[in-house]
PDB file of C-alpha atoms in Angstrom:
ATOM      1  CA  UNK R   1     -48.072-169.060  88.719  1.00  0.00           C
ATOM      2  CA  UNK R   2     -48.836-165.416  87.839  1.00  0.00           C
ATOM      3  CA  UNK R   3     -49.736-163.488  84.730  1.00  0.00           C
ATOM      4  CA  UNK R   4     -52.238-164.509  82.117  1.00  0.00           C
ATOM      5  CA  UNK R   5     -52.480-168.188  82.985  1.00  0.00           C
ATOM      6  CA  UNK R   6     -52.270-171.216  80.737  1.00  0.00           C
ATOM      7  CA  UNK R   7     -55.619-170.695  79.034  1.00  0.00           C
ATOM      8  CA  UNK R   8     -55.189-167.104  77.871  1.00  0.00           C
ATOM      9  CA  UNK R   9     -57.478-166.529  74.911  1.00  0.00           C
ATOM     10  CA  UNK R  10     -59.277-169.858  75.235  1.00  0.00           C
ATOM     11  CA  UNK R  11     -63.054-170.015  74.781  1.00  0.00           C
ATOM     12  CA  UNK R  12     -63.437-171.551  78.266  1.00  0.00           C
ATOM     13  CA  UNK R  13     -61.452-168.697  79.808  1.00  0.00           C
ATOM     14  CA  UNK R  14     -63.647-166.131  78.039  1.00  0.00           C
ATOM     15  CA  UNK R  15     -66.805-167.973  79.125  1.00  0.00           C
ATOM     16  CA  UNK R  16     -65.652-168.052  82.741  1.00  0.00           C
ATOM     17  CA  UNK R  17     -64.521-164.423  82.585  1.00  0.00           C
ATOM     18  CA  UNK R  18     -68.017-163.343  81.480  1.00  0.00           C
ATOM     19  CA  UNK R  19     -69.644-165.428  84.213  1.00  0.00           C
ATOM     20  CA  UNK R  20     -67.187-164.112  86.824  1.00  0.00           C
ATOM     21  CA  UNK R  21     -67.827-160.572  85.608  1.00  0.00           C
ATOM     22  CA  UNK R  22     -71.577-161.021  86.121  1.00  0.00           C
ATOM     23  CA  UNK R  23     -70.798-162.345  89.614  1.00  0.00           C
ATOM     24  CA  UNK R  24     -68.568-159.405  90.625  1.00  0.00           C
ATOM     25  CA  UNK R  25     -71.094-156.919  89.265  1.00  0.00           C
ATOM     26  CA  UNK R  26     -73.484-158.302  91.890  1.00  0.00           C
ATOM     27  CA  UNK R  27     -71.008-158.988  94.713  1.00  0.00           C
ATOM     28  CA  UNK R  28     -68.000-156.711  94.150  1.00  0.00           C
ATOM     29  CA  UNK R  29     -64.316-157.531  94.278  1.00  0.00           C
ATOM     30  CA  UNK R  30     -63.401-156.604  97.845  1.00  0.00           C
ATOM     31  CA  UNK R  31     -64.220-159.933  99.465  1.00  0.00           C
ATOM     32  CA  UNK R  32     -63.784-162.042  96.334  1.00  0.00           C
ATOM     33  CA  UNK R  33     -63.187-165.658  97.277  1.00  0.00           C
ATOM     34  CA  UNK R  34     -62.399-168.252  94.634  1.00  0.00           C
ATOM     35  CA  UNK R  35     -64.555-171.055  96.085  1.00  0.00           C
ATOM     36  CA  UNK R  36     -67.915-169.222  95.999  1.00  0.00           C
ATOM     37  CA  UNK R  37     -67.017-167.635  92.670  1.00  0.00           C
ATOM     38  CA  UNK R  38     -66.057-170.986  91.145  1.00  0.00           C
ATOM     39  CA  UNK R  39     -69.241-172.617  92.442  1.00  0.00           C
ATOM     40  CA  UNK R  40     -71.346-169.759  91.008  1.00  0.00           C
ATOM     41  CA  UNK R  41     -69.707-169.914  87.562  1.00  0.00           C
ATOM     42  CA  UNK R  42     -69.711-173.715  87.305  1.00  0.00           C
ATOM     43  CA  UNK R  43     -66.002-174.266  87.691  1.00  0.00           C
ATOM     44  CA  UNK R  44     -63.418-174.962  90.368  1.00  0.00           C
ATOM     45  CA  UNK R  45     -60.796-172.787  92.046  1.00  0.00           C
ATOM     46  CA  UNK R  46     -58.075-174.886  90.374  1.00  0.00           C
ATOM     47  CA  UNK R  47     -59.478-174.237  86.904  1.00  0.00           C
ATOM     48  CA  UNK R  48     -59.748-170.499  87.608  1.00  0.00           C
ATOM     49  CA  UNK R  49     -56.147-170.413  88.828  1.00  0.00           C
ATOM     50  CA  UNK R  50     -55.025-172.396  85.784  1.00  0.00           C
ATOM     51  CA  UNK R  51     -56.825-170.102  83.345  1.00  0.00           C
ATOM     52  CA  UNK R  52     -55.992-166.781  85.034  1.00  0.00           C
ATOM     53  CA  UNK R  53     -52.644-167.623  86.629  1.00  0.00           C
ATOM     54  CA  UNK R  54     -53.578-166.354  90.096  1.00  0.00           C
ATOM     55  CA  UNK R  55     -56.342-164.596  91.957  1.00  0.00           C
ATOM     56  CA  UNK R  56     -54.608-161.297  91.091  1.00  0.00           C
ATOM     57  CA  UNK R  57     -54.611-162.352  87.430  1.00  0.00           C
ATOM     58  CA  UNK R  58     -58.348-162.969  87.656  1.00  0.00           C
ATOM     59  CA  UNK R  59     -58.901-159.561  89.297  1.00  0.00           C
ATOM     60  CA  UNK R  60     -56.846-157.893  86.545  1.00  0.00           C
ATOM     61  CA  UNK R  61     -58.935-159.700  83.915  1.00  0.00           C
ATOM     62  CA  UNK R  62     -62.173-158.619  85.626  1.00  0.00           C
ATOM     63  CA  UNK R  63     -61.034-154.997  85.796  1.00  0.00           C
ATOM     64  CA  UNK R  64     -60.057-155.258  82.131  1.00  0.00           C
ATOM     65  CA  UNK R  65     -63.544-156.509  81.361  1.00  0.00           C
ATOM     66  CA  UNK R  66     -65.069-153.577  83.272  1.00  0.00           C
ATOM     67  CA  UNK R  67     -62.825-151.199  81.344  1.00  0.00           C
ATOM     68  CA  UNK R  68     -63.996-152.777  78.079  1.00  0.00           C
ATOM     69  CA  UNK R  69     -67.569-151.899  79.062  1.00  0.00           C
ATOM     70  CA  UNK R  70     -66.462-148.358  79.900  1.00  0.00           C
ATOM     71  CA  UNK R  71     -64.630-147.951  76.577  1.00  0.00           C
ATOM     72  CA  UNK R  72     -67.695-149.217  74.701  1.00  0.00           C
ATOM     73  CA  UNK R  73     -69.730-146.452  76.364  1.00  0.00           C
ATOM     74  CA  UNK R  74     -67.182-143.831  75.420  1.00  0.00           C
ATOM     75  CA  UNK R  75     -66.973-145.067  71.822  1.00  0.00           C
ATOM     76  CA  UNK R  76     -70.757-144.907  71.383  1.00  0.00           C
ATOM     77  CA  UNK R  77     -71.195-141.321  72.553  1.00  0.00           C
ATOM     78  CA  UNK R  78     -72.696-138.926  70.032  1.00  0.00           C
ATOM     79  CA  UNK R  79     -70.476-136.295  68.477  1.00  0.00           C
ATOM     80  CA  UNK R  80     -71.481-132.747  69.171  1.00  0.00           C
ATOM     81  CA  UNK R  81     -71.047-129.900  71.575  1.00  0.00           C
ATOM     82  CA  UNK R  82     -69.785-129.998  75.150  1.00  0.00           C
ATOM     83  CA  UNK R  83     -73.193-129.572  76.847  1.00  0.00           C
ATOM     84  CA  UNK R  84     -74.685-132.340  74.717  1.00  0.00           C
ATOM     85  CA  UNK R  85     -71.778-134.655  75.470  1.00  0.00           C
ATOM     86  CA  UNK R  86     -72.033-134.037  79.220  1.00  0.00           C
ATOM     87  CA  UNK R  87     -75.785-134.657  79.132  1.00  0.00           C
ATOM     88  CA  UNK R  88     -75.275-137.917  77.195  1.00  0.00           C
ATOM     89  CA  UNK R  89     -72.581-139.051  79.624  1.00  0.00           C
ATOM     90  CA  UNK R  90     -74.724-138.260  82.634  1.00  0.00           C
ATOM     91  CA  UNK R  91     -77.775-139.960  81.152  1.00  0.00           C
ATOM     92  CA  UNK R  92     -75.733-143.150  80.816  1.00  0.00           C
ATOM     93  CA  UNK R  93     -74.053-142.801  84.231  1.00  0.00           C
ATOM     94  CA  UNK R  94     -77.336-142.105  86.023  1.00  0.00           C
ATOM     95  CA  UNK R  95     -79.255-145.003  84.448  1.00  0.00           C
ATOM     96  CA  UNK R  96     -80.192-147.511  87.160  1.00  0.00           C
ATOM     97  CA  UNK R  97     -79.227-150.365  84.819  1.00  0.00           C
ATOM     98  CA  UNK R  98     -75.571-149.301  85.092  1.00  0.00           C
ATOM     99  CA  UNK R  99     -75.312-149.067  88.895  1.00  0.00           C
ATOM    100  CA  UNK R 100     -73.593-152.428  89.366  1.00  0.00           C
ATOM    101  CA  UNK R 101     -70.954-151.601  86.754  1.00  0.00           C
ATOM    102  CA  UNK R 102     -70.380-148.171  88.267  1.00  0.00           C
ATOM    103  CA  UNK R 103     -70.050-149.531  91.799  1.00  0.00           C
ATOM    104  CA  UNK R 104     -67.459-151.980  90.443  1.00  0.00           C
ATOM    105  CA  UNK R 105     -65.689-149.099  88.692  1.00  0.00           C
ATOM    106  CA  UNK R 106     -65.616-147.072  91.934  1.00  0.00           C
ATOM    107  CA  UNK R 107     -64.293-150.086  93.813  1.00  0.00           C
ATOM    108  CA  UNK R 108     -61.509-150.626  91.275  1.00  0.00           C
ATOM    109  CA  UNK R 109     -60.717-146.900  91.162  1.00  0.00           C
ATOM    110  CA  UNK R 110     -60.496-146.643  94.946  1.00  0.00           C
ATOM    111  CA  UNK R 111     -58.411-149.781  95.327  1.00  0.00           C
ATOM    112  CA  UNK R 112     -56.006-148.536  92.640  1.00  0.00           C
ATOM    113  CA  UNK R 113     -55.417-145.454  94.773  1.00  0.00           C
ATOM    114  CA  UNK R 114     -54.699-147.351  98.006  1.00  0.00           C
ATOM    115  CA  UNK R 115     -53.003-150.429  96.505  1.00  0.00           C
ATOM    116  CA  UNK R 116     -51.083-149.022  93.524  1.00  0.00           C
ATOM    117  CA  UNK R 117     -48.896-152.119  93.204  1.00  0.00           C
ATOM    118  CA  UNK R 118     -51.702-154.680  93.361  1.00  0.00           C
ATOM    119  CA  UNK R 119     -53.884-156.089  90.599  1.00  0.00           C
ATOM    120  CA  UNK R 120     -55.596-152.697  90.474  1.00  0.00           C
ATOM    121  CA  UNK R 121     -52.368-150.987  89.345  1.00  0.00           C
ATOM    122  CA  UNK R 122     -53.025-148.342  86.723  1.00  0.00           C
ATOM    123  CA  UNK R 123     -56.803-148.791  86.645  1.00  0.00           C
ATOM    124  CA  UNK R 124     -57.682-145.332  88.013  1.00  0.00           C
ATOM    125  CA  UNK R 125     -55.139-143.495  85.891  1.00  0.00           C
ATOM    126  CA  UNK R 126     -56.205-145.332  82.732  1.00  0.00           C
ATOM    127  CA  UNK R 127     -59.864-144.462  83.245  1.00  0.00           C
ATOM    128  CA  UNK R 128     -59.024-140.795  83.806  1.00  0.00           C
ATOM    129  CA  UNK R 129     -57.050-140.744  80.548  1.00  0.00           C
ATOM    130  CA  UNK R 130     -59.904-142.494  78.691  1.00  0.00           C
ATOM    131  CA  UNK R 131     -62.469-139.944  79.852  1.00  0.00           C
ATOM    132  CA  UNK R 132     -60.184-136.964  79.196  1.00  0.00           C
ATOM    133  CA  UNK R 133     -59.695-138.109  75.605  1.00  0.00           C
ATOM    134  CA  UNK R 134     -63.464-138.140  75.065  1.00  0.00           C
ATOM    135  CA  UNK R 135     -64.094-134.850  76.842  1.00  0.00           C
ATOM    136  CA  UNK R 136     -61.074-133.365  75.069  1.00  0.00           C
ATOM    137  CA  UNK R 137     -62.916-133.757  71.757  1.00  0.00           C
ATOM    138  CA  UNK R 138     -65.132-130.829  72.716  1.00  0.00           C
ATOM    139  CA  UNK R 139     -63.301-129.058  75.553  1.00  0.00           C
ATOM    140  CA  UNK R 140     -59.821-127.698  76.219  1.00  0.00           C
ATOM    141  CA  UNK R 141     -57.787-129.713  78.749  1.00  0.00           C
ATOM    142  CA  UNK R 142     -58.608-127.666  81.864  1.00  0.00           C
ATOM    143  CA  UNK R 143     -62.328-127.603  81.051  1.00  0.00           C
ATOM    144  CA  UNK R 144     -62.285-131.350  80.288  1.00  0.00           C
ATOM    145  CA  UNK R 145     -60.648-131.974  83.674  1.00  0.00           C
ATOM    146  CA  UNK R 146     -63.268-129.819  85.380  1.00  0.00           C
ATOM    147  CA  UNK R 147     -66.116-131.616  83.573  1.00  0.00           C
ATOM    148  CA  UNK R 148     -64.653-134.985  84.554  1.00  0.00           C
ATOM    149  CA  UNK R 149     -64.433-133.851  88.185  1.00  0.00           C
ATOM    150  CA  UNK R 150     -68.089-132.746  88.105  1.00  0.00           C
ATOM    151  CA  UNK R 151     -69.212-136.033  86.534  1.00  0.00           C
ATOM    152  CA  UNK R 152     -67.136-138.160  88.904  1.00  0.00           C
ATOM    153  CA  UNK R 153     -68.299-136.207  91.967  1.00  0.00           C
ATOM    154  CA  UNK R 154     -71.937-136.354  90.913  1.00  0.00           C
ATOM    155  CA  UNK R 155     -71.589-140.080  90.227  1.00  0.00           C
ATOM    156  CA  UNK R 156     -70.109-140.785  93.665  1.00  0.00           C
ATOM    157  CA  UNK R 157     -72.889-138.723  95.252  1.00  0.00           C
ATOM    158  CA  UNK R 158     -75.557-140.519  93.203  1.00  0.00           C
ATOM    159  CA  UNK R 159     -74.196-143.939  94.187  1.00  0.00           C
ATOM    160  CA  UNK R 160     -74.060-142.897  97.850  1.00  0.00           C
ATOM    161  CA  UNK R 161     -77.484-141.256  98.069  1.00  0.00           C
ATOM    162  CA  UNK R 162     -79.537-142.448  95.118  1.00  0.00           C
ATOM    163  CA  UNK R 163     -80.602-138.826  94.571  1.00  0.00           C
ATOM    164  CA  UNK R 164     -80.713-138.679  90.776  1.00  0.00           C
ATOM    165  CA  UNK R 165     -82.696-135.424  90.677  1.00  0.00           C
ATOM    166  CA  UNK R 166     -80.204-133.366  92.695  1.00  0.00           C
ATOM    167  CA  UNK R 167     -77.070-134.845  91.116  1.00  0.00           C
ATOM    168  CA  UNK R 168     -78.558-134.613  87.642  1.00  0.00           C
ATOM    169  CA  UNK R 169     -79.451-130.954  88.239  1.00  0.00           C
ATOM    170  CA  UNK R 170     -75.837-130.252  89.233  1.00  0.00           C
ATOM    171  CA  UNK R 171     -74.508-131.871  86.055  1.00  0.00           C
ATOM    172  CA  UNK R 172     -77.118-130.041  83.952  1.00  0.00           C
ATOM    173  CA  UNK R 173     -76.097-126.698  85.515  1.00  0.00           C
ATOM    174  CA  UNK R 174     -72.461-127.380  84.730  1.00  0.00           C
ATOM    175  CA  UNK R 175     -73.332-128.420  81.152  1.00  0.00           C
ATOM    176  CA  UNK R 176     -75.365-125.224  80.700  1.00  0.00           C
ATOM    177  CA  UNK R 177     -72.366-123.114  81.758  1.00  0.00           C
ATOM    178  CA  UNK R 178     -70.309-124.808  79.020  1.00  0.00           C
ATOM    179  CA  UNK R 179     -72.780-123.840  76.288  1.00  0.00           C
TER     180      UNK R 179
END
């Protein structure tokens, strides 16, 4: 069985999706195993397979949930000028409270690049489009692409090193050049 599963849209499916999302924020998706996940969320592998159709269906649902969190961020950004938008984006990206979500995003992004036909299909491209729409509100396309590259590079560096001062200074310098 593949696809959305038998319980698409059910309250139990949504409850388990939220619990599974909290689990993958802590543990990632790479070594996701249904037994430990099911035990952690108070379910069984059979119920998860029934509700999500397959392990790939569950991964797609989890990536969709992560994208929902990303889209909520983008929707809540203040209107204004390009430097202000970049500073607001970086403030959110650099906040320690968002590290688990961002590590999950990087994992999904990377897997979409190396397994374009798997459950990750389209995840990286969709997130690029989402961010370019937001940055495109205040920047022409080439400048929006450059700003996205700076943010994404600084984010990867921050996640790898934990050096918020250096990465934040790089983003601030780029934002200042836009103003």
